[in-house]
PDB file of C-alpha atoms in Angstrom:
ATOM      1  CA  MET A  21      61.586 -23.159  31.359  1.00 85.00           C
ATOM      2  CA  ALA A  22      60.234 -21.663  34.556  1.00 91.00           C
ATOM      3  CA  THR A  23      57.147 -22.443  36.594  1.00 94.00           C
ATOM      4  CA  ILE A  24      55.194 -19.200  36.977  1.00 96.00           C
ATOM      5  CA  LEU A  25      52.418 -18.881  39.547  1.00 96.00           C
ATOM      6  CA  LEU A  26      49.543 -16.675  38.415  1.00 96.00           C
ATOM      7  CA  CYS A  27      47.747 -14.833  41.227  1.00 96.00           C
ATOM      8  CA  GLY A  28      44.482 -13.115  40.386  1.00 95.00           C
ATOM      9  CA  VAL A  29      45.113 -13.360  36.644  1.00 95.00           C
ATOM     10  CA  ASP A  30      41.908 -13.685  34.631  1.00 93.00           C
ATOM     11  CA  LEU A  31      41.495 -16.142  31.746  1.00 93.00           C
ATOM     12  CA  PHE A  32      41.832 -13.485  29.041  1.00 94.00           C
ATOM     13  CA  ILE A  33      45.199 -12.297  30.342  1.00 93.00           C
ATOM     14  CA  ARG A  34      46.307 -15.867  31.016  1.00 95.00           C
ATOM     15  CA  GLY A  35      45.692 -16.660  27.349  1.00 95.00           C
ATOM     16  CA  LYS A  36      47.803 -13.676  26.330  1.00 95.00           C
ATOM     17  CA  LEU A  37      50.564 -14.722  28.727  1.00 95.00           C
ATOM     18  CA  GLU A  38      50.588 -18.268  27.369  1.00 95.00           C
ATOM     19  CA  ALA A  39      51.197 -16.822  23.897  1.00 95.00           C
ATOM     20  CA  LEU A  40      53.817 -14.337  25.148  1.00 94.00           C
ATOM     21  CA  LEU A  41      55.694 -16.851  27.326  1.00 95.00           C
ATOM     22  CA  PRO A  42      56.039 -20.060  25.316  1.00 94.00           C
ATOM     23  CA  GLY A  43      58.122 -22.665  27.081  1.00 92.00           C
ATOM     24  CA  HIS A  44      57.184 -21.482  30.560  1.00 95.00           C
ATOM     25  CA  ARG A  45      54.703 -23.381  32.716  1.00 94.00           C
ATOM     26  CA  LEU A  46      51.850 -21.234  34.048  1.00 95.00           C
ATOM     27  CA  ILE A  47      50.135 -22.561  37.168  1.00 94.00           C
ATOM     28  CA  THR A  48      47.529 -21.315  39.623  1.00 89.00           C
ATOM     29  CA  VAL A  49      47.388 -21.551  43.402  1.00 79.00           C
ATOM     30  CA  ASP A  50      45.736 -25.006  43.168  1.00 77.00           C
ATOM     31  CA  HIS A  51      49.120 -26.558  42.316  1.00 78.00           C
ATOM     32  CA  THR A  52      51.468 -27.794  44.978  1.00 76.00           C
ATOM     33  CA  GLU A  53      54.650 -27.049  43.037  1.00 78.00           C
ATOM     34  CA  ASP A  54      56.973 -24.273  44.118  1.00 87.00           C
ATOM     35  CA  PRO A  55      57.043 -21.534  41.497  1.00 94.00           C
ATOM     36  CA  GLU A  56      60.181 -19.780  40.317  1.00 95.00           C
ATOM     37  CA  LEU A  57      58.249 -16.554  39.729  1.00 96.00           C
ATOM     38  CA  VAL A  58      54.927 -15.099  40.850  1.00 97.00           C
ATOM     39  CA  LEU A  59      52.926 -12.953  38.440  1.00 97.00           C
ATOM     40  CA  ALA A  60      50.104 -11.048  40.164  1.00 97.00           C
ATOM     41  CA  ASP A  61      47.273  -8.826  38.945  1.00 97.00           C
ATOM     42  CA  VAL A  62      47.470  -6.109  41.590  1.00 96.00           C
ATOM     43  CA  SER A  63      43.890  -4.993  40.923  1.00 95.00           C
ATOM     44  CA  ARG A  64      42.590  -8.444  41.902  1.00 95.00           C
ATOM     45  CA  VAL A  65      44.811  -9.461  44.834  1.00 96.00           C
ATOM     46  CA  ASP A  66      46.157  -7.944  48.035  1.00 96.00           C
ATOM     47  CA  PRO A  67      49.833  -7.168  47.319  1.00 97.00           C
ATOM     48  CA  GLU A  68      50.794  -7.593  50.994  1.00 97.00           C
ATOM     49  CA  GLU A  69      49.269 -11.089  51.120  1.00 96.00           C
ATOM     50  CA  VAL A  70      51.075 -12.145  47.946  1.00 96.00           C
ATOM     51  CA  ALA A  71      54.409 -10.751  49.168  1.00 97.00           C
ATOM     52  CA  ASP A  72      53.963 -12.448  52.558  1.00 96.00           C
ATOM     53  CA  ALA A  73      53.046 -15.790  50.950  1.00 94.00           C
ATOM     54  CA  TYR A  74      56.077 -15.830  48.624  1.00 94.00           C
ATOM     55  CA  PRO A  75      58.896 -13.989  50.418  1.00 94.00           C
ATOM     56  CA  ASP A  76      61.752 -15.748  48.629  1.00 93.00           C
ATOM     57  CA  ILE A  77      60.328 -15.795  45.109  1.00 95.00           C
ATOM     58  CA  PRO A  78      60.522 -12.884  42.639  1.00 97.00           C
ATOM     59  CA  ILE A  79      57.143 -11.201  42.162  1.00 97.00           C
ATOM     60  CA  LEU A  80      56.053  -9.327  39.046  1.00 97.00           C
ATOM     61  CA  GLY A  81      52.911  -7.268  39.540  1.00 97.00           C
ATOM     62  CA  PHE A  82      50.790  -5.530  36.945  1.00 97.00           C
ATOM     63  CA  THR A  83      47.652  -3.417  36.807  1.00 95.00           C
ATOM     64  CA  ASN A  84      45.936  -0.726  34.742  1.00 93.00           C
ATOM     65  CA  HIS A  85      47.809   2.530  34.225  1.00 89.00           C
ATOM     66  CA  THR A  86      45.047   4.358  36.082  1.00 91.00           C
ATOM     67  CA  ASP A  87      45.486   2.225  39.222  1.00 92.00           C
ATOM     68  CA  THR A  88      48.209   4.346  40.794  1.00 92.00           C
ATOM     69  CA  ALA A  89      47.213   3.220  44.287  1.00 94.00           C
ATOM     70  CA  GLY A  90      47.648  -0.415  43.256  1.00 94.00           C
ATOM     71  CA  LEU A  91      51.038   0.297  41.680  1.00 93.00           C
ATOM     72  CA  ARG A  92      52.189   2.027  44.859  1.00 95.00           C
ATOM     73  CA  ALA A  93      50.806  -0.738  47.094  1.00 96.00           C
ATOM     74  CA  ALA A  94      52.660  -3.426  45.138  1.00 97.00           C
ATOM     75  CA  LYS A  95      55.914  -1.485  45.322  1.00 96.00           C
ATOM     76  CA  ALA A  96      55.412  -0.902  49.054  1.00 97.00           C
ATOM     77  CA  ALA A  97      54.708  -4.624  49.564  1.00 97.00           C
ATOM     78  CA  GLY A  98      58.099  -5.425  48.062  1.00 96.00           C
ATOM     79  CA  PHE A  99      57.247  -6.695  44.586  1.00 97.00           C
ATOM     80  CA  ASP A 100      60.417  -7.012  42.519  1.00 96.00           C
ATOM     81  CA  GLN A 101      58.811  -5.359  39.478  1.00 96.00           C
ATOM     82  CA  VAL A 102      55.516  -3.544  38.989  1.00 96.00           C
ATOM     83  CA  VAL A 103      54.338  -2.556  35.519  1.00 96.00           C
ATOM     84  CA  VAL A 104      51.212  -1.388  33.767  1.00 94.00           C
ATOM     85  CA  LYS A 105      49.364  -3.951  31.635  1.00 92.00           C
ATOM     86  CA  SER A 106      50.527  -2.414  28.367  1.00 92.00           C
ATOM     87  CA  ALA A 107      54.174  -2.837  29.433  1.00 92.00           C
ATOM     88  CA  LEU A 108      53.446  -6.442  30.379  1.00 91.00           C
ATOM     89  CA  ASP A 109      51.993  -7.033  26.903  1.00 89.00           C
ATOM     90  CA  GLU A 110      55.067  -5.490  25.271  1.00 92.00           C
ATOM     91  CA  ARG A 111      57.830  -6.855  27.532  1.00 94.00           C
ATOM     92  CA  ALA A 112      56.518  -9.953  29.328  1.00 94.00           C
ATOM     93  CA  ARG A 113      59.247 -12.294  28.105  1.00 93.00           C
ATOM     94  CA  THR A 114      62.064  -9.855  28.951  1.00 94.00           C
ATOM     95  CA  LEU A 115      60.650  -9.048  32.392  1.00 95.00           C
ATOM     96  CA  VAL A 116      60.180 -12.709  33.276  1.00 94.00           C
ATOM     97  CA  GLU A 117      63.633 -13.716  32.054  1.00 93.00           C
ATOM     98  CA  GLU A 118      65.308 -10.875  33.974  1.00 94.00           C
ATOM     99  CA  LEU A 119      63.543 -11.752  37.225  1.00 94.00           C
ATOM    100  CA  ILE A 120      64.267 -15.463  36.909  1.00 92.00           C
ATOM    101  CA  ALA A 121      67.921 -14.765  36.112  1.00 91.00           C
ATOM    102  CA  SER A 122      68.195 -12.532  39.192  1.00 84.00           C
ATOM    103  CA  VAL A 123      67.730 -15.521  41.517  1.00 75.00           C
ATOM    104  CA  GLU A 124      69.824 -18.089  39.666  1.00 66.00           C
TER     105      GLU A 124
END
């Protein structure tokens, strides 16, 4: 079970993630715990700020498929993975497990 920090994730997507990632603990920036993974909605946060705030933690970013600028910005900021929302819906568990395993 990993602690996953959600940055800019709205309640609707959080609900989907809770169903897709059973066993993982989803937290928001209000918590003082150190996360093992950061999951960021690129359309709602500044990718550079997220990458700067969590330099040693894997970051998975997502956004709409039409937000090519956001996808590029997240990649340029150094996110470990950047996917479109539909890929997140389909592969959330696999993506999270791969990123967490990469730092263990």
